[in-house]
């Protein structure tokens, strides 16, 4: 009976292998690439672009004594911008995108497809048949294969996951700190020209701007990008022009900073102040990680064009101009940006600076939304509402709950610190930690995905770690001066994400261990030991194979079940999207007179469930098409196919002749011969295709009931206290406040049936 159960409920290897998808990745015309490059200014580059507002202030908070220090700091800024945003991110890291998606979790998804490091074991080899499941072949004896085997160890998987979650949490911290420092720095320009204004007024102005910024997020990146792009374009042209003016006015002495010797001389001084000033210089490259995380909104080529042709040259001119002014006005380091503006255009530049600061905030807010959406798909974040704001670009999203949380925390940081110096210290800590995480993940990508020569890997690793570890050592000295803020924020989010992921894994493991054998279902007979009433039951489960324990719990406690049962598994894969043509896999479970089916709906982390009516309609369309093809294939095998003709070839021809309706093609008929001796196809399918069509239609008209399992996870009484706190309090609390599955699937209340059970995690020792 066990063998029979295995044959009647196998994974959908053949079904997935015969899918003929018509999906093609969208191509961008040259004109569209230029247009998106322009639009990317308003979303991606605001953070990098507003750094000139506060870099020299945080580099020399107590003033400058030697003009050579200014030139040395400028030299560090120039080469930091060249090595990190330009070389590392724009030309290397952006190439490691996951089909256009960026961020630490996109790198993690890329690695999950090349090594079995995903902790939730819901993947199957059938998923590798997807068009978007791109992966490279690894030779068995290569260094990449050895690295792959090393990564697939249990504790290494957990370390990589924690590393990815730390990077994700730091990006969220950027989404809080960037608006605070950018807006506060821009608003501080009021006091430069009007010293009599109190600092409290500046803080109030900053708070008002922040509230307005977060209030317009629901309009979406597309509309916001078109609104902000001209502002940022004018901003870059202004700071570049002001830089040229100051170089012309105060002389080109600072251009010596383009020589790397001044980096060496600046660091060789060995003074503690010089070393600590690296924390301020680090702020010149903030926004590089947001540039990568915001990649979902724009093609790589657009981002590269915008940076190399406009952003990078204008930033170099802006910093060089400020340094030229500062060399002749050493006591103006605290507000060098506003002091260096020509008097006649001061207020117009102030207005543009304030607007540009708002844009800078937009870049990190958008990056936060993107990376949380990816975390949701990986089971690493509590379920929250995600809204797609653009019909053209599915990567453009808005998350209301996160938006308001960011706003509250951002206002708290602005009011709490009140000055740029402490916020800058906090900001630098978050930025350098994200960069370190990205570097470590990129090393694995270069080995596993790109198969780079070891010399290139060592060169990238050495250069990146030298720069980033140097900056990291500098920000460590400023933990007590505001650097603790991102660590505290990241600690809270890391706890939430890890506990949620841990609880999700334990729930899945429970479902996997307690699933019911097909032999038990067959032993109940076609009626399943109950009264089969007209209607269709959609039983939602996390299992892609096997009968979930919640179903046995249901039929042993209720006297009736619907005439048609469909087990629906909705699962996310480590891919950015699953084409509509490949989304659904349908197969029959058991003999035909049982009327039990399985449907697996597969999504990528970029995809979003549509309205339930649409989902349900597609599910039934695929179910009916499966029945039709099943009968047609049986007729073919009985009347047309010659004994020597392979059925797989005939089914393949049929698939191509039916206009790509392959999503619903099942190959049970190809393997039915293996169970014919036990359950003959003809004897079990006494009805015709029309009869089963009518049976399914009658069931659908009688009503569809959505059965959701509600498994409550509890720690065992003998578990350690911290695990009891994590499972019994934190995880349970998160489950209560997050969105229910019924809300995510838009299931009507009158068609919902919750089946609950309690699961005790016995192994939490």
XYZ file of C-alpha atoms in Angstrom:
765
model
C 0.000 0.000 0.000
C 2.889 2.370 0.702
C 4.323 1.733 -2.770
C 0.895 2.355 -4.234
C 0.632 5.631 -2.346
C 4.023 6.716 -3.626
C 3.014 5.960 -7.214
C -0.314 7.773 -6.978
C 1.062 10.921 -5.324
C 4.477 11.588 -6.799
C 6.169 14.982 -7.179
C 5.339 16.721 -10.418
C 8.618 16.040 -12.198
C 7.134 15.154 -15.563
C 4.389 17.773 -15.392
C 6.986 20.484 -14.870
C 9.304 19.047 -17.504
C 6.665 19.293 -20.245
C 5.693 22.898 -19.668
C 6.132 25.062 -22.737
C 6.377 28.617 -21.540
C 6.107 31.580 -23.845
C 7.854 33.918 -21.424
C 10.450 36.340 -22.701
C 12.256 38.877 -20.579
C 11.262 42.394 -21.474
C 13.695 44.213 -23.757
C 14.269 47.933 -23.402
C 14.715 50.187 -26.397
C 17.536 52.749 -26.415
C 15.042 55.587 -26.011
C 13.396 53.880 -23.043
C 16.797 53.244 -21.435
C 17.606 56.971 -21.654
C 14.188 57.890 -20.300
C 14.595 55.480 -17.364
C 18.123 56.812 -16.755
C 16.585 60.253 -16.345
C 13.825 58.897 -14.096
C 16.341 56.956 -11.981
C 17.811 60.260 -10.841
C 14.684 60.876 -8.781
C 14.699 57.458 -7.121
C 18.191 55.983 -7.006
C 20.689 58.837 -6.697
C 19.166 61.224 -4.216
C 21.121 59.709 -1.337
C 24.510 59.901 -3.042
C 23.689 63.330 -4.435
C 22.928 65.016 -1.104
C 26.058 63.798 0.662
C 27.859 67.125 -0.056
C 25.440 68.714 2.415
C 27.083 67.069 5.420
C 30.332 65.242 4.513
C 32.846 67.965 5.433
C 30.838 68.876 8.534
C 31.089 65.286 9.835
C 34.706 64.984 8.697
C 35.872 68.100 10.571
C 33.246 68.710 13.283
C 35.746 70.715 15.378
C 37.265 72.726 12.533
C 40.417 72.386 10.433
C 43.906 73.486 11.386
C 45.926 72.578 8.290
C 44.900 73.132 4.630
C 46.776 69.929 3.744
C 44.197 68.017 5.807
C 41.463 69.360 3.536
C 43.328 68.207 0.427
C 43.986 64.806 2.039
C 40.313 64.415 2.954
C 39.288 65.411 -0.585
C 41.688 62.824 -2.010
C 40.075 60.139 0.165
C 36.623 61.244 -0.988
C 37.643 61.092 -4.657
C 39.086 57.589 -4.426
C 36.299 56.330 -2.186
C 33.767 57.459 -4.796
C 35.834 55.829 -7.528
C 36.453 52.499 -5.807
C 33.114 51.889 -4.085
C 30.135 53.393 -5.962
C 31.769 53.460 -9.412
C 33.955 50.350 -9.674
C 32.452 48.053 -7.057
C 28.738 48.793 -7.369
C 28.091 50.273 -10.819
C 30.433 48.006 -12.776
C 30.589 44.819 -10.653
C 27.821 44.406 -8.076
C 25.055 45.583 -10.419
C 26.015 42.722 -12.746
C 25.177 40.298 -9.932
C 21.531 41.287 -10.076
C 18.924 38.551 -10.016
C 17.255 39.257 -13.362
C 17.047 42.950 -12.583
C 16.510 42.650 -8.826
C 19.095 44.018 -6.405
C 19.898 43.962 -2.701
C 21.322 41.428 -0.279
C 18.285 39.140 -0.543
C 18.552 39.104 -4.346
C 22.138 37.883 -3.955
C 20.861 35.288 -1.482
C 18.260 34.082 -4.022
C 20.976 33.809 -6.637
C 23.068 31.675 -4.280
C 20.056 29.515 -3.317
C 19.741 28.439 -6.957
C 23.374 27.366 -7.114
C 23.625 25.696 -3.719
C 21.115 24.051 -1.422
C 21.322 26.710 1.289
C 17.645 27.588 1.654
C 16.559 26.490 5.125
C 12.853 26.002 4.317
C 13.009 22.717 2.317
C 9.989 23.381 0.074
C 11.932 23.388 -3.179
C 11.863 20.484 -5.598
C 13.815 19.657 -8.714
C 10.695 20.441 -10.764
C 11.177 24.106 -9.883
C 14.465 24.092 -11.766
C 12.517 23.662 -15.015
C 11.286 27.271 -14.788
C 12.505 29.717 -17.396
C 13.532 32.221 -14.756
C 15.324 29.592 -12.660
C 18.634 30.404 -14.287
C 21.732 28.675 -12.986
C 25.145 27.712 -14.260
C 26.636 24.240 -14.424
C 29.256 23.447 -11.796
C 31.907 20.845 -12.588
C 32.223 18.206 -9.916
C 35.946 18.678 -9.250
C 36.032 22.457 -9.477
C 36.626 24.834 -6.605
C 33.026 26.019 -7.049
C 31.786 22.479 -6.347
C 33.876 22.301 -3.177
C 32.492 25.679 -2.093
C 28.973 24.472 -2.839
C 29.372 21.393 -0.635
C 30.827 23.526 2.143
C 27.906 25.959 1.997
C 25.344 23.156 2.202
C 26.390 22.199 5.711
C 23.681 22.875 8.269
C 25.411 25.469 10.434
C 26.857 27.279 7.387
C 23.323 27.706 6.030
C 22.278 29.396 9.261
C 25.336 31.659 9.267
C 24.641 32.813 5.705
C 20.984 33.460 6.548
C 21.925 35.549 9.602
C 24.481 37.441 7.511
C 21.815 38.225 4.903
C 19.321 39.287 7.570
C 21.909 41.614 9.149
C 22.441 43.281 5.776
C 18.696 43.567 5.283
C 18.220 45.141 8.705
C 20.953 47.675 8.011
C 19.222 48.686 4.767
C 16.068 49.239 6.814
C 18.191 51.339 9.180
C 19.321 53.392 6.176
C 15.671 53.986 5.392
C 15.312 55.597 8.802
C 18.578 57.518 9.072
C 18.875 58.908 5.531
C 15.701 61.023 5.701
C 16.721 62.264 9.144
C 20.231 63.457 8.232
C 19.384 64.681 4.709
C 16.365 66.764 5.641
C 17.931 68.088 8.856
C 21.108 69.108 6.987
C 19.126 70.882 4.282
C 16.866 72.658 6.777
C 19.957 73.770 8.695
C 20.692 76.180 5.852
C 18.119 78.523 7.376
C 20.435 79.292 10.293
C 23.449 79.989 8.069
C 21.809 83.051 6.557
C 19.581 83.784 9.577
C 21.681 83.009 12.699
C 19.004 84.387 15.022
C 16.687 81.454 14.272
C 16.638 78.854 17.061
C 17.775 75.278 16.326
C 14.418 74.018 17.548
C 12.754 75.727 14.595
C 15.055 73.825 12.230
C 14.036 70.535 13.839
C 10.337 71.402 13.533
C 10.772 72.298 9.860
C 12.568 68.988 9.282
C 9.773 67.025 10.996
C 7.092 68.738 8.890
C 9.007 67.888 5.709
C 9.413 64.259 6.796
C 5.696 63.861 7.509
C 4.894 65.237 4.064
C 7.434 62.928 2.425
C 6.082 59.733 3.951
C 2.510 60.831 3.271
C 3.008 60.818 -0.526
C 4.581 57.366 -0.736
C 1.299 55.697 -1.656
C 1.379 57.423 -5.052
C 4.200 55.054 -6.031
C 7.730 55.229 -7.383
C 6.636 55.874 -10.966
C 4.790 59.108 -10.185
C 7.251 60.160 -7.484
C 10.187 59.464 -9.808
C 8.833 61.743 -12.519
C 8.174 64.403 -9.901
C 11.642 64.175 -8.348
C 13.823 63.527 -11.425
C 13.890 67.172 -12.621
C 14.696 68.322 -9.093
C 17.707 66.018 -8.855
C 18.859 66.922 -12.348
C 18.846 70.622 -11.429
C 20.523 69.764 -8.111
C 23.449 67.950 -9.741
C 23.920 70.702 -12.301
C 23.866 73.303 -9.502
C 26.396 71.617 -7.220
C 28.626 70.889 -10.211
C 28.403 74.501 -11.359
C 29.030 75.864 -7.844
C 32.047 73.559 -7.605
C 33.481 74.940 -10.847
C 32.841 78.498 -9.600
C 34.705 77.896 -6.317
C 37.644 76.214 -8.054
C 37.897 79.204 -10.403
C 37.499 81.697 -7.548
C 39.885 80.163 -4.981
C 42.363 78.456 -7.296
C 43.013 74.925 -8.448
C 45.340 73.954 -5.610
C 42.868 71.309 -4.430
C 43.109 69.459 -7.742
C 46.310 67.949 -6.378
C 43.962 65.680 -4.420
C 43.530 63.533 -7.558
C 46.985 62.167 -6.774
C 46.704 59.066 -4.497
C 49.824 60.234 -2.657
C 47.673 62.606 -0.626
C 45.618 59.655 0.651
C 48.835 58.108 1.900
C 50.047 61.366 3.485
C 46.677 61.953 5.198
C 46.542 58.500 6.781
C 50.295 58.402 7.530
C 49.946 61.349 9.891
C 48.715 58.826 12.425
C 46.746 61.382 14.396
C 43.618 60.084 16.044
C 41.614 62.958 14.562
C 42.671 61.949 11.058
C 41.599 58.372 11.651
C 38.268 59.321 13.227
C 37.546 61.696 10.352
C 37.234 58.631 8.116
C 33.778 58.181 9.621
C 32.771 61.494 8.041
C 34.445 60.725 4.716
C 32.514 57.439 4.651
C 29.307 59.468 4.271
C 30.411 60.480 0.768
C 29.661 56.950 -0.462
C 26.384 56.463 1.365
C 23.643 55.591 -1.058
C 25.699 53.004 -2.944
C 23.744 50.160 -1.333
C 20.453 51.938 -1.981
C 21.590 52.193 -5.601
C 21.808 48.375 -5.703
C 18.624 47.737 -3.717
C 16.608 50.142 -5.914
C 17.657 48.283 -9.040
C 14.249 46.561 -9.216
C 12.779 49.818 -10.485
C 15.148 50.346 -13.426
C 17.342 48.367 -15.860
C 21.053 48.149 -15.080
C 22.072 50.074 -18.184
C 19.932 53.077 -17.179
C 21.493 53.226 -13.719
C 25.014 52.946 -15.157
C 24.443 55.688 -17.733
C 23.026 58.104 -15.159
C 25.915 57.558 -12.748
C 28.852 57.704 -15.156
C 27.634 60.625 -17.284
C 26.081 62.891 -14.653
C 26.235 61.832 -11.011
C 29.928 60.958 -10.704
C 31.370 64.051 -12.481
C 29.062 66.440 -10.607
C 29.957 64.931 -7.230
C 33.682 65.264 -7.934
C 33.203 68.918 -8.898
C 31.023 69.614 -5.842
C 33.530 68.185 -3.327
C 36.478 69.828 -5.084
C 34.738 73.213 -4.990
C 33.919 72.887 -1.279
C 37.526 71.907 -0.557
C 38.789 74.927 -2.520
C 36.578 77.207 -0.404
C 37.511 75.455 2.850
C 41.266 75.783 2.230
C 40.832 79.562 2.402
C 38.171 79.499 5.148
C 39.269 76.830 7.613
C 36.790 77.913 10.313
C 33.746 77.286 8.065
C 33.906 73.481 8.082
C 30.572 73.115 9.923
C 28.549 74.740 7.140
C 30.912 74.776 4.178
C 28.235 73.829 1.660
C 26.016 76.850 2.308
C 28.985 79.200 2.886
C 30.416 78.333 -0.516
C 27.220 79.306 -2.395
C 27.365 82.669 -4.227
C 25.233 85.240 -2.414
C 22.891 85.950 -5.331
C 21.660 82.359 -5.679
C 21.695 81.381 -1.986
C 17.934 81.040 -1.443
C 17.172 79.279 -4.754
C 19.926 76.770 -3.931
C 18.520 76.382 -0.410
C 15.109 75.485 -1.837
C 16.615 73.016 -4.310
C 18.777 71.531 -1.525
C 15.719 70.963 0.644
C 13.881 69.314 -2.234
C 16.950 67.202 -3.053
C 17.091 66.051 0.583
C 13.523 64.849 0.220
C 14.551 62.938 -2.899
C 17.472 61.373 -1.025
C 15.025 60.086 1.523
C 12.925 58.653 -1.295
C 15.847 56.523 -2.517
C 16.273 54.665 0.776
C 12.537 54.399 1.440
C 12.078 52.738 -1.952
C 15.026 50.424 -1.243
C 13.471 49.459 2.087
C 10.167 48.555 0.424
C 11.947 46.424 -2.184
C 14.059 44.479 0.274
C 11.160 43.813 2.670
C 9.105 42.430 -0.227
C 11.960 40.021 -0.931
C 12.164 39.075 2.759
C 8.442 38.252 2.713
C 8.923 35.806 -0.132
C 11.779 34.084 1.719
C 9.634 33.637 4.825
C 11.827 36.061 6.763
C 9.308 38.807 7.561
C 5.785 38.829 9.022
C 3.025 39.074 6.429
C 2.249 42.717 5.609
C 0.228 44.393 2.891
C 2.178 45.002 -0.332
C 0.725 47.286 -3.011
C 1.997 47.395 -6.583
C 1.940 51.028 -7.674
C 2.777 50.607 -11.361
C 1.210 48.429 -14.057
C 4.301 48.760 -16.244
C 7.003 47.934 -13.684
C 6.044 45.226 -11.170
C 9.060 46.008 -8.980
C 7.581 49.340 -7.910
C 5.734 48.755 -4.650
C 4.436 50.450 -1.513
C 4.101 48.848 1.933
C 1.791 50.971 4.152
C 2.696 49.434 7.528
C 6.435 49.771 6.951
C 5.995 53.300 5.616
C 4.431 54.549 8.857
C 6.904 52.645 11.043
C 9.777 54.278 9.142
C 8.163 57.690 9.559
C 7.756 57.325 13.330
C 11.323 56.084 13.831
C 12.722 58.742 11.512
C 11.000 61.528 13.430
C 12.190 59.991 16.711
C 15.815 60.013 15.480
C 15.529 63.598 14.202
C 14.013 64.945 17.423
C 16.174 62.787 19.673
C 19.622 63.589 18.235
C 18.864 67.104 16.902
C 22.340 67.473 15.355
C 23.919 66.107 12.205
C 27.052 64.792 13.894
C 25.396 62.017 15.934
C 23.039 61.079 13.115
C 26.035 60.975 10.763
C 27.848 58.571 13.100
C 24.794 56.329 13.192
C 24.411 56.522 9.444
C 28.038 55.583 8.790
C 27.778 52.494 10.988
C 24.749 51.203 9.060
C 26.286 51.899 5.652
C 29.616 50.183 6.222
C 27.971 47.047 7.671
C 25.728 46.698 4.601
C 28.767 47.053 2.354
C 30.658 44.362 4.239
C 27.720 41.951 3.922
C 27.451 42.671 0.185
C 31.189 42.028 -0.256
C 31.001 38.647 1.488
C 28.002 37.566 -0.593
C 29.649 38.815 -3.779
C 32.659 36.583 -3.099
C 30.327 33.558 -3.147
C 28.578 34.819 -6.289
C 31.895 35.226 -8.093
C 32.857 31.650 -7.197
C 29.541 29.794 -7.624
C 27.721 31.819 -10.281
C 30.363 33.555 -12.373
C 33.138 30.939 -11.909
C 35.726 33.707 -11.809
C 39.425 32.984 -11.747
C 40.815 32.916 -8.224
C 43.026 35.934 -8.970
C 39.977 38.084 -9.742
C 38.213 36.862 -6.615
C 41.214 37.685 -4.437
C 41.638 41.102 -6.083
C 37.987 42.028 -5.524
C 37.998 40.665 -1.974
C 41.248 42.323 -0.979
C 40.425 45.742 -2.411
C 36.875 45.788 -1.006
C 37.818 44.584 2.470
C 40.765 46.986 2.763
C 38.535 49.976 2.045
C 35.509 48.834 4.052
C 37.380 47.449 7.065
C 39.313 50.697 7.279
C 36.091 52.664 7.448
C 34.568 50.133 9.830
C 37.452 50.545 12.267
C 36.836 54.307 12.247
C 33.091 54.083 12.966
C 33.701 51.685 15.858
C 35.113 54.627 17.818
C 31.806 56.460 17.377
C 29.406 53.815 18.661
C 28.811 55.821 21.837
C 28.300 59.021 19.813
C 25.232 57.893 17.901
C 26.623 54.767 16.269
C 24.524 52.645 18.620
C 21.279 53.764 16.937
C 21.462 51.570 13.793
C 22.703 48.667 15.900
C 19.660 48.965 18.166
C 17.260 49.318 15.219
C 18.889 46.403 13.398
C 18.776 44.313 16.578
C 15.009 44.721 16.851
C 14.354 43.958 13.187
C 16.820 41.050 13.222
C 15.015 39.509 16.195
C 11.645 39.870 14.475
C 12.883 38.437 11.175
C 14.850 35.535 12.613
C 12.108 34.474 15.042
C 9.518 34.649 12.272
C 11.708 32.563 9.961
C 12.428 30.063 12.752
C 8.713 29.632 13.508
C 7.936 29.273 9.795
C 10.570 26.540 9.417
C 9.250 24.643 12.440
C 5.676 24.809 11.150
C 6.769 23.471 7.771
C 8.790 20.671 9.362
C 5.742 19.684 11.402
C 3.580 19.589 8.251
C 6.245 17.501 6.501
C 6.612 14.963 9.330
C 2.906 14.559 9.992
C 1.592 14.269 6.423
C -0.791 11.403 5.759
C 0.081 8.528 3.450
C -1.913 8.029 0.275
C -2.521 4.437 1.319
C -4.653 5.655 4.226
C -6.754 7.807 1.890
C -7.247 4.883 -0.513
C -8.320 2.692 2.365
C -11.226 5.045 3.056
C -12.654 4.474 -0.414
C -14.042 7.005 -2.918
C -16.354 8.514 -0.289
C -13.396 9.030 2.090
C -15.573 7.476 4.782
C -17.821 10.531 4.745
C -20.798 11.950 2.934
C -19.605 13.662 -0.283
C -21.782 16.755 -0.729
C -21.847 18.907 -3.890
C -19.162 21.569 -3.939
C -15.407 22.060 -4.176
C -13.022 22.246 -1.235
C -9.792 24.165 -1.748
C -7.497 22.907 1.004
C -4.514 25.251 1.396
C -1.297 23.574 2.445
C 2.413 24.317 2.437
C 3.195 20.840 1.124
C 3.783 20.348 -2.591
C 3.370 16.557 -2.212
C 1.577 14.329 0.250
C -1.692 14.772 2.140
C -1.475 17.414 4.891
C -2.225 16.380 8.446
C -4.820 19.126 8.685
C -6.963 17.236 6.138
C -7.017 14.059 8.208
C -7.858 16.197 11.227
C -10.751 17.659 9.227
C -12.287 14.430 7.933
C -12.025 12.657 11.303
C -13.943 15.433 13.060
C -16.607 16.353 10.503
C -19.254 14.095 8.927
C -19.055 15.392 5.335
C -16.649 16.557 2.665
C -17.234 18.130 -0.725
C -17.455 16.052 -3.890
C -14.236 17.584 -5.257
C -11.122 18.242 -3.173
C -8.195 20.321 -4.452
C -5.032 20.635 -2.375
C -3.618 24.091 -3.122
C 0.039 24.799 -2.356
C 1.164 28.422 -2.777
C 4.917 28.646 -2.525
C 7.603 31.206 -3.253
C 10.758 30.248 -5.080
C 14.200 31.907 -5.064
C 13.490 33.563 -8.414
C 12.366 37.100 -9.124
C 9.216 36.051 -11.005
C 7.357 32.998 -12.290
C 5.759 33.575 -15.709
C 1.982 33.153 -15.824
C 2.363 30.285 -18.310
C 4.397 28.312 -15.781
C 2.712 29.317 -12.542
C 0.297 26.420 -12.023
C 1.051 22.716 -11.863
C -2.020 20.447 -11.680
C -2.268 16.696 -11.240
C -4.741 14.094 -10.070
C -4.247 12.274 -6.778
C -5.512 8.704 -6.661
C -8.176 7.088 -8.873
C -10.548 9.273 -10.845
C -13.616 8.403 -8.826
C -11.965 9.977 -5.754
C -12.039 13.402 -7.475
C -8.955 14.627 -5.596
C -6.483 16.975 -7.273
C -3.384 18.915 -6.380
C -2.519 22.405 -7.630
C 0.838 24.028 -6.939
C 0.916 27.798 -7.536
C 4.471 29.079 -7.745
C 5.515 32.705 -7.258
C 8.754 34.656 -7.305
C 9.627 37.296 -4.743
C 8.704 40.026 -7.223
C 5.229 38.570 -7.843
C 2.119 39.538 -5.931
C -1.154 37.692 -5.500
C -3.934 39.318 -7.443
C -7.539 39.424 -6.350
C -8.848 36.071 -5.201
C -11.435 35.965 -7.996
C -8.606 36.107 -10.502
C -6.543 33.487 -8.672
C -9.528 31.180 -8.281
C -10.503 31.631 -11.924
C -7.005 30.709 -13.106
C -6.915 27.724 -10.774
C -10.182 26.318 -12.133
C -9.175 27.089 -15.714
C -6.054 24.989 -15.231
C -8.015 22.262 -13.459
C -10.582 21.969 -16.297
C -7.861 22.074 -18.926
C -6.012 19.315 -17.109
C -9.101 17.085 -17.207
C -9.600 17.809 -20.902
C -5.992 17.016 -21.812
C -6.018 13.913 -19.638
C -8.964 12.440 -21.522
C -7.603 13.489 -24.910
C -4.279 11.841 -24.168
C -6.031 8.638 -23.134
C -8.049 8.655 -26.364
C -4.819 9.222 -28.270
C -3.097 6.315 -26.562
C -6.058 3.995 -27.247
C -6.852 4.861 -30.855
C -4.089 6.753 -32.638
C -0.728 5.991 -31.080
C 1.153 3.032 -32.473
C 2.574 0.562 -29.941
C 6.131 1.550 -30.745
C 5.547 5.316 -30.555
C 6.728 6.861 -27.290
C 3.926 8.607 -25.476
C 6.157 11.398 -24.323
C 6.791 12.470 -27.885
C 3.095 12.358 -28.739
C 2.218 14.443 -25.687
C 4.934 16.902 -26.610
C 3.484 17.368 -30.101
C 0.044 17.803 -28.641
C 1.308 20.470 -26.299
C 2.765 22.488 -29.118
C -0.417 22.194 -31.155
C -2.577 23.628 -28.417
C -1.236 27.181 -28.400
C 0.930 26.865 -25.362
C -1.849 25.814 -22.959
C 0.757 23.788 -21.192
C 0.419 25.172 -17.734
C -2.247 22.640 -16.985
C -0.756 19.669 -18.820
C -0.307 16.706 -16.518
C 1.685 13.644 -17.415
C -0.112 11.225 -15.117
C -1.216 9.477 -18.322
C 2.433 8.911 -19.131
C 3.013 6.993 -15.920
C -0.415 5.479 -15.489
C 0.832 2.192 -16.846
C 2.830 1.719 -13.662
C -0.371 1.495 -11.645
C -2.705 0.060 -14.275
C -2.452 -3.361 -12.742
C -3.793 -1.988 -9.474
C -6.092 0.840 -10.562
C -6.843 0.429 -14.271
C -7.554 3.726 -15.991
C -10.637 2.414 -17.763
C -12.193 0.724 -14.781
C -11.685 3.729 -12.535
C -12.845 6.287 -15.092
C -16.266 4.981 -15.981
C -17.390 8.523 -16.826
C -16.599 10.414 -20.005
C -14.846 13.756 -20.349
C -18.192 15.514 -20.566
C -19.427 13.783 -17.434
C -16.418 14.915 -15.408
C -16.665 18.418 -16.847
C -20.279 18.557 -15.752
C -19.365 17.097 -12.363
C -16.712 19.776 -11.766
C -18.988 22.567 -13.009
C -21.818 21.425 -10.755
C -19.412 21.367 -7.839
C -18.220 24.880 -8.606
C -21.773 26.168 -8.918
C -22.737 24.490 -5.637
C -20.043 26.507 -3.866
C -16.351 26.755 -3.203
C -15.058 26.491 0.359
C -11.526 27.567 1.248
C -10.110 25.421 4.053
C -7.151 26.985 5.851
C -5.073 25.255 8.465
C -4.289 27.281 11.559
C -1.387 25.505 13.222
C -0.404 27.026 16.547
C 3.262 26.493 17.417
C 4.195 26.128 21.070
C 7.534 25.403 22.692
C 7.825 22.248 24.753
C 7.773 22.689 28.514
C 11.375 21.464 28.777
C 12.717 23.915 26.197
C 15.248 26.557 27.160
C 13.786 29.807 28.403
C 15.011 31.999 25.525
C 13.444 29.630 22.998
C 10.209 29.673 24.959
C 10.258 33.465 24.798
C 10.986 33.379 21.065
C 8.258 30.875 20.175
C 5.549 31.345 22.833
C 5.665 35.119 23.017
C 7.452 36.818 20.106
C 6.338 34.456 17.323
C 2.794 34.147 18.676
C 2.563 37.953 18.986
C 3.800 38.422 15.416
C 1.263 35.874 14.157
C -1.531 37.806 15.847
C -0.634 41.220 14.443
C 0.356 40.166 10.904
C -2.079 39.661 8.058
C -3.990 36.403 7.947
C -3.613 34.115 4.953
C -7.318 34.576 4.263
C -6.687 38.316 3.830
C -3.670 37.760 1.581
C -5.671 35.409 -0.650
C -8.727 37.717 -0.462
C -10.898 34.800 0.608
C -14.524 35.854 1.237
C -15.503 35.382 4.844
C -18.563 33.314 3.989
C -16.414 30.845 2.035
C -13.711 30.398 4.685
C -13.277 27.448 7.016
C -10.399 27.498 9.525
C -9.183 24.187 10.933
C -6.949 24.600 13.969
C -4.487 22.444 15.833
C -1.662 22.973 18.313
C 1.870 21.816 17.553
C 4.478 21.554 20.305
C 8.081 21.936 19.213
C 9.649 19.075 21.133
C 13.181 19.589 19.926
C 13.712 23.046 21.334
C 16.202 21.880 23.925
